[in-house]
Tab-separated table of C-alpha atoms in Angstrom:
chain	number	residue	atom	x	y	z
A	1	UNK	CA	-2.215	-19.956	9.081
A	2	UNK	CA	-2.722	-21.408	12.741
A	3	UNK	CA	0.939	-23.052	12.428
A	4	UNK	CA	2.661	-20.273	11.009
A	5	UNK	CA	1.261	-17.514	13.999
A	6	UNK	CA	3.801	-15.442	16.007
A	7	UNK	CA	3.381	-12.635	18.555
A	8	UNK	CA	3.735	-9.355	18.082
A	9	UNK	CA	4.225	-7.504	21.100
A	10	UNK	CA	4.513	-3.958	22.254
A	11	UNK	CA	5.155	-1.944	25.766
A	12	UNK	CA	4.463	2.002	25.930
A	13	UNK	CA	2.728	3.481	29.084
A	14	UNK	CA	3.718	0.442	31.426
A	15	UNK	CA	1.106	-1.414	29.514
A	16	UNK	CA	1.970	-4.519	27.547
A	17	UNK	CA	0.090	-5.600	24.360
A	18	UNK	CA	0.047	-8.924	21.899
A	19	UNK	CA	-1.196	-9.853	19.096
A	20	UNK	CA	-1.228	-12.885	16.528
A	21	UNK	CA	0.137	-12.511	13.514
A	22	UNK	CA	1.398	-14.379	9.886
A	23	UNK	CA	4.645	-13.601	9.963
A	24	UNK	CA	5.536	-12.858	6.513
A	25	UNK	CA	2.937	-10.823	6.247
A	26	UNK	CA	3.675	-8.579	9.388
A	27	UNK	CA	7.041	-8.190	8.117
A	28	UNK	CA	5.507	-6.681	4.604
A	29	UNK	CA	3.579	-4.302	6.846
A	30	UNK	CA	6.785	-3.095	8.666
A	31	UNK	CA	8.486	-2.752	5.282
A	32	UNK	CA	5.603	-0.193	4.426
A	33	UNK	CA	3.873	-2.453	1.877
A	34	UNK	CA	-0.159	-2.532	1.310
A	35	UNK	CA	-1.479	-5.422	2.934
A	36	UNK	CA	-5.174	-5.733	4.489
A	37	UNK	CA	-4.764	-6.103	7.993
A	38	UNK	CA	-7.399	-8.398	7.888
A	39	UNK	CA	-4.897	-11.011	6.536
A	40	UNK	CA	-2.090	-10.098	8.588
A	41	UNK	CA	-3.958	-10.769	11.792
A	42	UNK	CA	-5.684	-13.601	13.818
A	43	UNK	CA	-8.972	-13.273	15.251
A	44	UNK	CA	-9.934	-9.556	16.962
A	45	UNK	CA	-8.609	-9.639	20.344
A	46	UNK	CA	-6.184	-7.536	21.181
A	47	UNK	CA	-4.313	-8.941	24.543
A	48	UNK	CA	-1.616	-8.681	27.190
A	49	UNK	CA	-0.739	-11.954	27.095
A	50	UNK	CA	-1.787	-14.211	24.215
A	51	UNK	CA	0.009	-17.000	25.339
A	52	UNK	CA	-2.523	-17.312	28.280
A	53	UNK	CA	-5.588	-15.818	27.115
A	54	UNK	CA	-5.550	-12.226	28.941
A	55	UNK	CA	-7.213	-9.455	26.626
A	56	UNK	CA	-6.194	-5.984	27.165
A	57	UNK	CA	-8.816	-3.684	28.582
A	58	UNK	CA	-10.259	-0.885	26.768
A	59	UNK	CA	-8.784	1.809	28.615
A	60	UNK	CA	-5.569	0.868	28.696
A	61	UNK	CA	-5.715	0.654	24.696
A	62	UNK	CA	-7.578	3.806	24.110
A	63	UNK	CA	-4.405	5.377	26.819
A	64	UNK	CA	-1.667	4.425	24.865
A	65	UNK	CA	-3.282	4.295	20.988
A	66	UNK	CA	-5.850	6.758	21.816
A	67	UNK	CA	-8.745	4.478	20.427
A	68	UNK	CA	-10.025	0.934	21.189
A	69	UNK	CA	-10.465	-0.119	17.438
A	70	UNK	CA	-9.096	-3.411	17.111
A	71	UNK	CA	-7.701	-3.263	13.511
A	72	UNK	CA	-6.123	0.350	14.098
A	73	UNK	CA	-4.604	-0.657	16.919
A	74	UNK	CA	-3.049	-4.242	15.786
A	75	UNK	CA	-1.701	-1.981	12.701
A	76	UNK	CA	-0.011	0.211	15.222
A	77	UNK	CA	1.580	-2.722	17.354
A	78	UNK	CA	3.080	-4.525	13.847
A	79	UNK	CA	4.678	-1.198	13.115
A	80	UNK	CA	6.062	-0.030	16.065
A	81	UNK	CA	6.363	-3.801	18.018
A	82	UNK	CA	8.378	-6.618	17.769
A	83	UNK	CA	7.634	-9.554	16.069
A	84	UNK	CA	8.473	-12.665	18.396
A	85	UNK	CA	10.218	-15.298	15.978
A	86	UNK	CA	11.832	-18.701	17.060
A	87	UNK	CA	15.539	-18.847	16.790
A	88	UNK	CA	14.924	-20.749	13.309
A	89	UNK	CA	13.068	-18.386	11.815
A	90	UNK	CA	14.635	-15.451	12.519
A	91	UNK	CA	17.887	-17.056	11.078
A	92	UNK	CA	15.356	-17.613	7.628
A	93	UNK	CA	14.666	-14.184	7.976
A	94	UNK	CA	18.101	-12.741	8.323
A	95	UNK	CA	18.796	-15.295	5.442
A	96	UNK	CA	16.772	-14.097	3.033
A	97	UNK	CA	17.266	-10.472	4.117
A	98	UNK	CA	21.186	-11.005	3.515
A	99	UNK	CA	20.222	-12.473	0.115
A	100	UNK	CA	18.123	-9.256	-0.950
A	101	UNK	CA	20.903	-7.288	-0.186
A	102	UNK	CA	23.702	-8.696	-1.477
A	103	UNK	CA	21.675	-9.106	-4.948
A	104	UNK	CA	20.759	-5.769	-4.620
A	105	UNK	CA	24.309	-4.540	-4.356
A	106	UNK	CA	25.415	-6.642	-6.915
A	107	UNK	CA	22.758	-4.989	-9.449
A	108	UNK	CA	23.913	-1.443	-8.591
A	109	UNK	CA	27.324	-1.316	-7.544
A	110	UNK	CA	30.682	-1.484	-9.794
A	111	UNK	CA	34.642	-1.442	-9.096
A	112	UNK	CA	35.372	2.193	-9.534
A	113	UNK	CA	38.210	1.191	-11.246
A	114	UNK	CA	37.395	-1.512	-13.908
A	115	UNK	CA	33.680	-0.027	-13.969
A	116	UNK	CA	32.932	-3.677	-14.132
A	117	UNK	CA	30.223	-5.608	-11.572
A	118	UNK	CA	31.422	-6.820	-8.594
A	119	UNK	CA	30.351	-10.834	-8.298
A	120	UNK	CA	27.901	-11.535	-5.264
A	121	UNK	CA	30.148	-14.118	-3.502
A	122	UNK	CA	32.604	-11.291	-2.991
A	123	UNK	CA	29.887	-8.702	-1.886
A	124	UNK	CA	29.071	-11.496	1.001
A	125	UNK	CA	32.710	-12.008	1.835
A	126	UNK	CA	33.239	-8.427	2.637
A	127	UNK	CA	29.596	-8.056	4.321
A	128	UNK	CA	31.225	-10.531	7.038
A	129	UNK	CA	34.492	-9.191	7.152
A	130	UNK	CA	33.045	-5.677	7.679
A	131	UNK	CA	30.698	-7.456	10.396
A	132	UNK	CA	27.811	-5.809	8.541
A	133	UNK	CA	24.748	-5.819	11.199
A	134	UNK	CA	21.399	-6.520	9.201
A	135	UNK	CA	18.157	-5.311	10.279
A	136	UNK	CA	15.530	-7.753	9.956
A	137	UNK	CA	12.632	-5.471	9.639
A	138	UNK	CA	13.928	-2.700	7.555
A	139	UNK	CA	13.812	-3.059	3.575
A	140	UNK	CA	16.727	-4.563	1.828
A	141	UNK	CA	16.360	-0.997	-0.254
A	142	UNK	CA	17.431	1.514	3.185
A	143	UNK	CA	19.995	-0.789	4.429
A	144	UNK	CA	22.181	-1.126	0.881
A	145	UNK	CA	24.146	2.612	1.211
A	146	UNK	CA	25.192	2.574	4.479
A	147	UNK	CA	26.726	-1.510	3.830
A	148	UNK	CA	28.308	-0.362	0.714
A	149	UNK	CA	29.976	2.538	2.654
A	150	UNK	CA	31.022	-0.213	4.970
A	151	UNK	CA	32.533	-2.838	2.528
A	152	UNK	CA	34.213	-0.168	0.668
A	153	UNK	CA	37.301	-0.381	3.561
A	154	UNK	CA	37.885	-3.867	2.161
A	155	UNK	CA	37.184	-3.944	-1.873
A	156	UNK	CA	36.673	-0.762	-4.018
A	157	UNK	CA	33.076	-0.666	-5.235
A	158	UNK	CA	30.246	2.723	-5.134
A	159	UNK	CA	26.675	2.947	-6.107
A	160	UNK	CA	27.135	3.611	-9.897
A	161	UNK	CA	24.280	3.741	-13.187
A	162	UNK	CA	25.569	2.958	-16.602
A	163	UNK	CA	24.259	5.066	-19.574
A	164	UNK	CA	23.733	2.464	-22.366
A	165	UNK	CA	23.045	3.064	-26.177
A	166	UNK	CA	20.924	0.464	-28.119
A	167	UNK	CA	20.470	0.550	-32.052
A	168	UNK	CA	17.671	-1.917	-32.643
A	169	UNK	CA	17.292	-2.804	-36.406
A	170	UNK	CA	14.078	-2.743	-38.161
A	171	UNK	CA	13.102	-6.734	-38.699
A	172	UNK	CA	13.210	-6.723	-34.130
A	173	UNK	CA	12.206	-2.752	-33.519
A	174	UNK	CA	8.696	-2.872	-32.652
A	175	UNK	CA	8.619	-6.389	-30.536
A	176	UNK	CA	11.851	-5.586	-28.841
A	177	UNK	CA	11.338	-1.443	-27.857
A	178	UNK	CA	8.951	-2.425	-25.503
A	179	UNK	CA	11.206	-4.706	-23.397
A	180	UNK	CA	14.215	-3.012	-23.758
A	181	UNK	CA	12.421	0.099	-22.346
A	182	UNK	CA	11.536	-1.838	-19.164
A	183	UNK	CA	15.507	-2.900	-18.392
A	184	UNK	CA	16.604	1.237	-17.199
A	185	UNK	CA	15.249	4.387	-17.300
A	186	UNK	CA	15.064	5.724	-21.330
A	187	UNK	CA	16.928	9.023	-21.649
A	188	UNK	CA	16.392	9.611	-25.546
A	189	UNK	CA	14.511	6.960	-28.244
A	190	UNK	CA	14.371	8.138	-31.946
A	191	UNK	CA	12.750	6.179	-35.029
A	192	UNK	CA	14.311	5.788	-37.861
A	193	UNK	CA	13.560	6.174	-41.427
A	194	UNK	CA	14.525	2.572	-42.252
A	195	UNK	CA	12.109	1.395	-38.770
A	196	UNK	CA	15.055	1.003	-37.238
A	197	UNK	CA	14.950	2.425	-33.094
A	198	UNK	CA	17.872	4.013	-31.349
A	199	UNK	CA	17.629	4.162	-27.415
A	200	UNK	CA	19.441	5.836	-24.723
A	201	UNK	CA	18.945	4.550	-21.291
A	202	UNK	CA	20.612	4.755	-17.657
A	203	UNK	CA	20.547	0.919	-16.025
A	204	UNK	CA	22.022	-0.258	-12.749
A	205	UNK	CA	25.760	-0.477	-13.192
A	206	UNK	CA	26.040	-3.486	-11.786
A	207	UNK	CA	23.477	-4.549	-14.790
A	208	UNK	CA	25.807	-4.320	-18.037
A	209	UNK	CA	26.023	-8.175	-18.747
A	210	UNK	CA	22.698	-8.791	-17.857
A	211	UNK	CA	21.249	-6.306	-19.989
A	212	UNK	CA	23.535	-6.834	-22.931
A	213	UNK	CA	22.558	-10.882	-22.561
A	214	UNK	CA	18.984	-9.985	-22.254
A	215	UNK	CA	19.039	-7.196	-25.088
A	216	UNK	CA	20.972	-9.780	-27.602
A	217	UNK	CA	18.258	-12.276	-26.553
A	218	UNK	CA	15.415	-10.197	-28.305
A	219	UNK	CA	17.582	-9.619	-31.331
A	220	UNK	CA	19.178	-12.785	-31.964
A	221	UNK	CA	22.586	-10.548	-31.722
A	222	UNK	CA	22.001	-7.955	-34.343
A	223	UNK	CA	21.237	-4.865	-32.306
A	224	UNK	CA	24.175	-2.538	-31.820
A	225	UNK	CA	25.163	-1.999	-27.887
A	226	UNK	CA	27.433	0.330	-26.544
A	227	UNK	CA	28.517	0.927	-22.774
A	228	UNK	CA	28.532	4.987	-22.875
A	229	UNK	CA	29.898	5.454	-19.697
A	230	UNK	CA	29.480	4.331	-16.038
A	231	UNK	CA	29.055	7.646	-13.154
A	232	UNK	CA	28.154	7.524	-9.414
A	233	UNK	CA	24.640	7.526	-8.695
């Protein structure tokens, strides 16, 4: 972990305070994930300037965070701080930020006029020509509307479901339900007299291929698939 540390700072009250951190792991935090602080964090000093050794004092901490408990006030600098990366990481970061989007776009957004996915490599193309600023910090999940209301001045695409219909015959019924169940949100199932099983789900738009591919994959090709229609989310 020693390798990996960077500081998180933050200012408030003309007092300064650092921390060490695991980057990755700080980031999770900021995204609002569970993580044990205990992990996330180096040691218990809280200071106002790591690079040198100065600790903070324990009235300036319990002036600005209204308490001098290490852990609760390290969880309050990774959320409302910055996290100090070097020039190459934060270009990783941004990286694999851009990447999250993108595939996340790509899942649930269509052409509004074909109602058919929009490939990534285009996404990207119009994420630069829009000059789409990413946040590092922020989940991939907040940032996708406001980019696809962006892009949308240079190819048509929206934030669309697809309602899907699945026949499943008898011989794949009960080893396939259970998977097919976990590729959208089921709307209707029904059992049939023969053990055949008839589903109704809503997917990600931007999902059709995927979960035709995927559904065809449990049933060797003999379930019966049909696009009912694709809507705005």
């Amino acid at each position: 972990m020693k390798d990996k540390l960077v500081v998180a700072k933050y200012e408030a009250k003309g007092h300064r305070f650092e921390i060490l951190v695991d980057p990755d792991l700080a980031l999770k935090v900021k995204e609002g994930k569970p993580v044990s602080i205990d992990e996330v964090v180096a040691g218990d000093f809280i200071y106002k300037d790591a690079r040198k050794g100065l600790k903070a004092s324990p009235e300036s901490l319990k002036a600005v965070f209204g308490t001098d408990d290490p852990r609760v006030v390290a969880m309050e600098i990774i959320k409302k701080g910055e996290l100090q990366f070097t020039a190459e990481q934060r270009r990783k970061l941004l990286e694999d930020k851009k990447n999250q989007i993108v595939n996340l776009i790509a899942k649930n957004a269509v052409d509004p006029k074909t109602k058919l996915p929009i490939p990534a490599k285009r996404i990207e193309l119009a994420m630069e020509q829009a000059r789409v600023t990413i946040d590092p910090y922020k989940p991939a999940e907040q940032q996708v509307e406001e980019i696809v209301s962006k892009i949308a001045r240079f190819i048509p695409i929206k934030l669309a479901k697809a309602y899907v219909s699945v026949k499943i015959p008898a011989e794949y019924a009960s080893k396939a339900y259970k998977s097919v169940q976990s590729l959208g949100v089921v709307k209707k199932s029904n059992w049939g007299s023969d053990g055949s099983v008839s589903v109704e789900l809503e997917i990600p738009a931007g999902m059709q291929q995927e979960f035709i591919d995927k559904v065809n994959a449990l049933t060797k090709g003999s379930a019966e698939i049909k696009i009912v229609s694709v809507g705005e989310k």
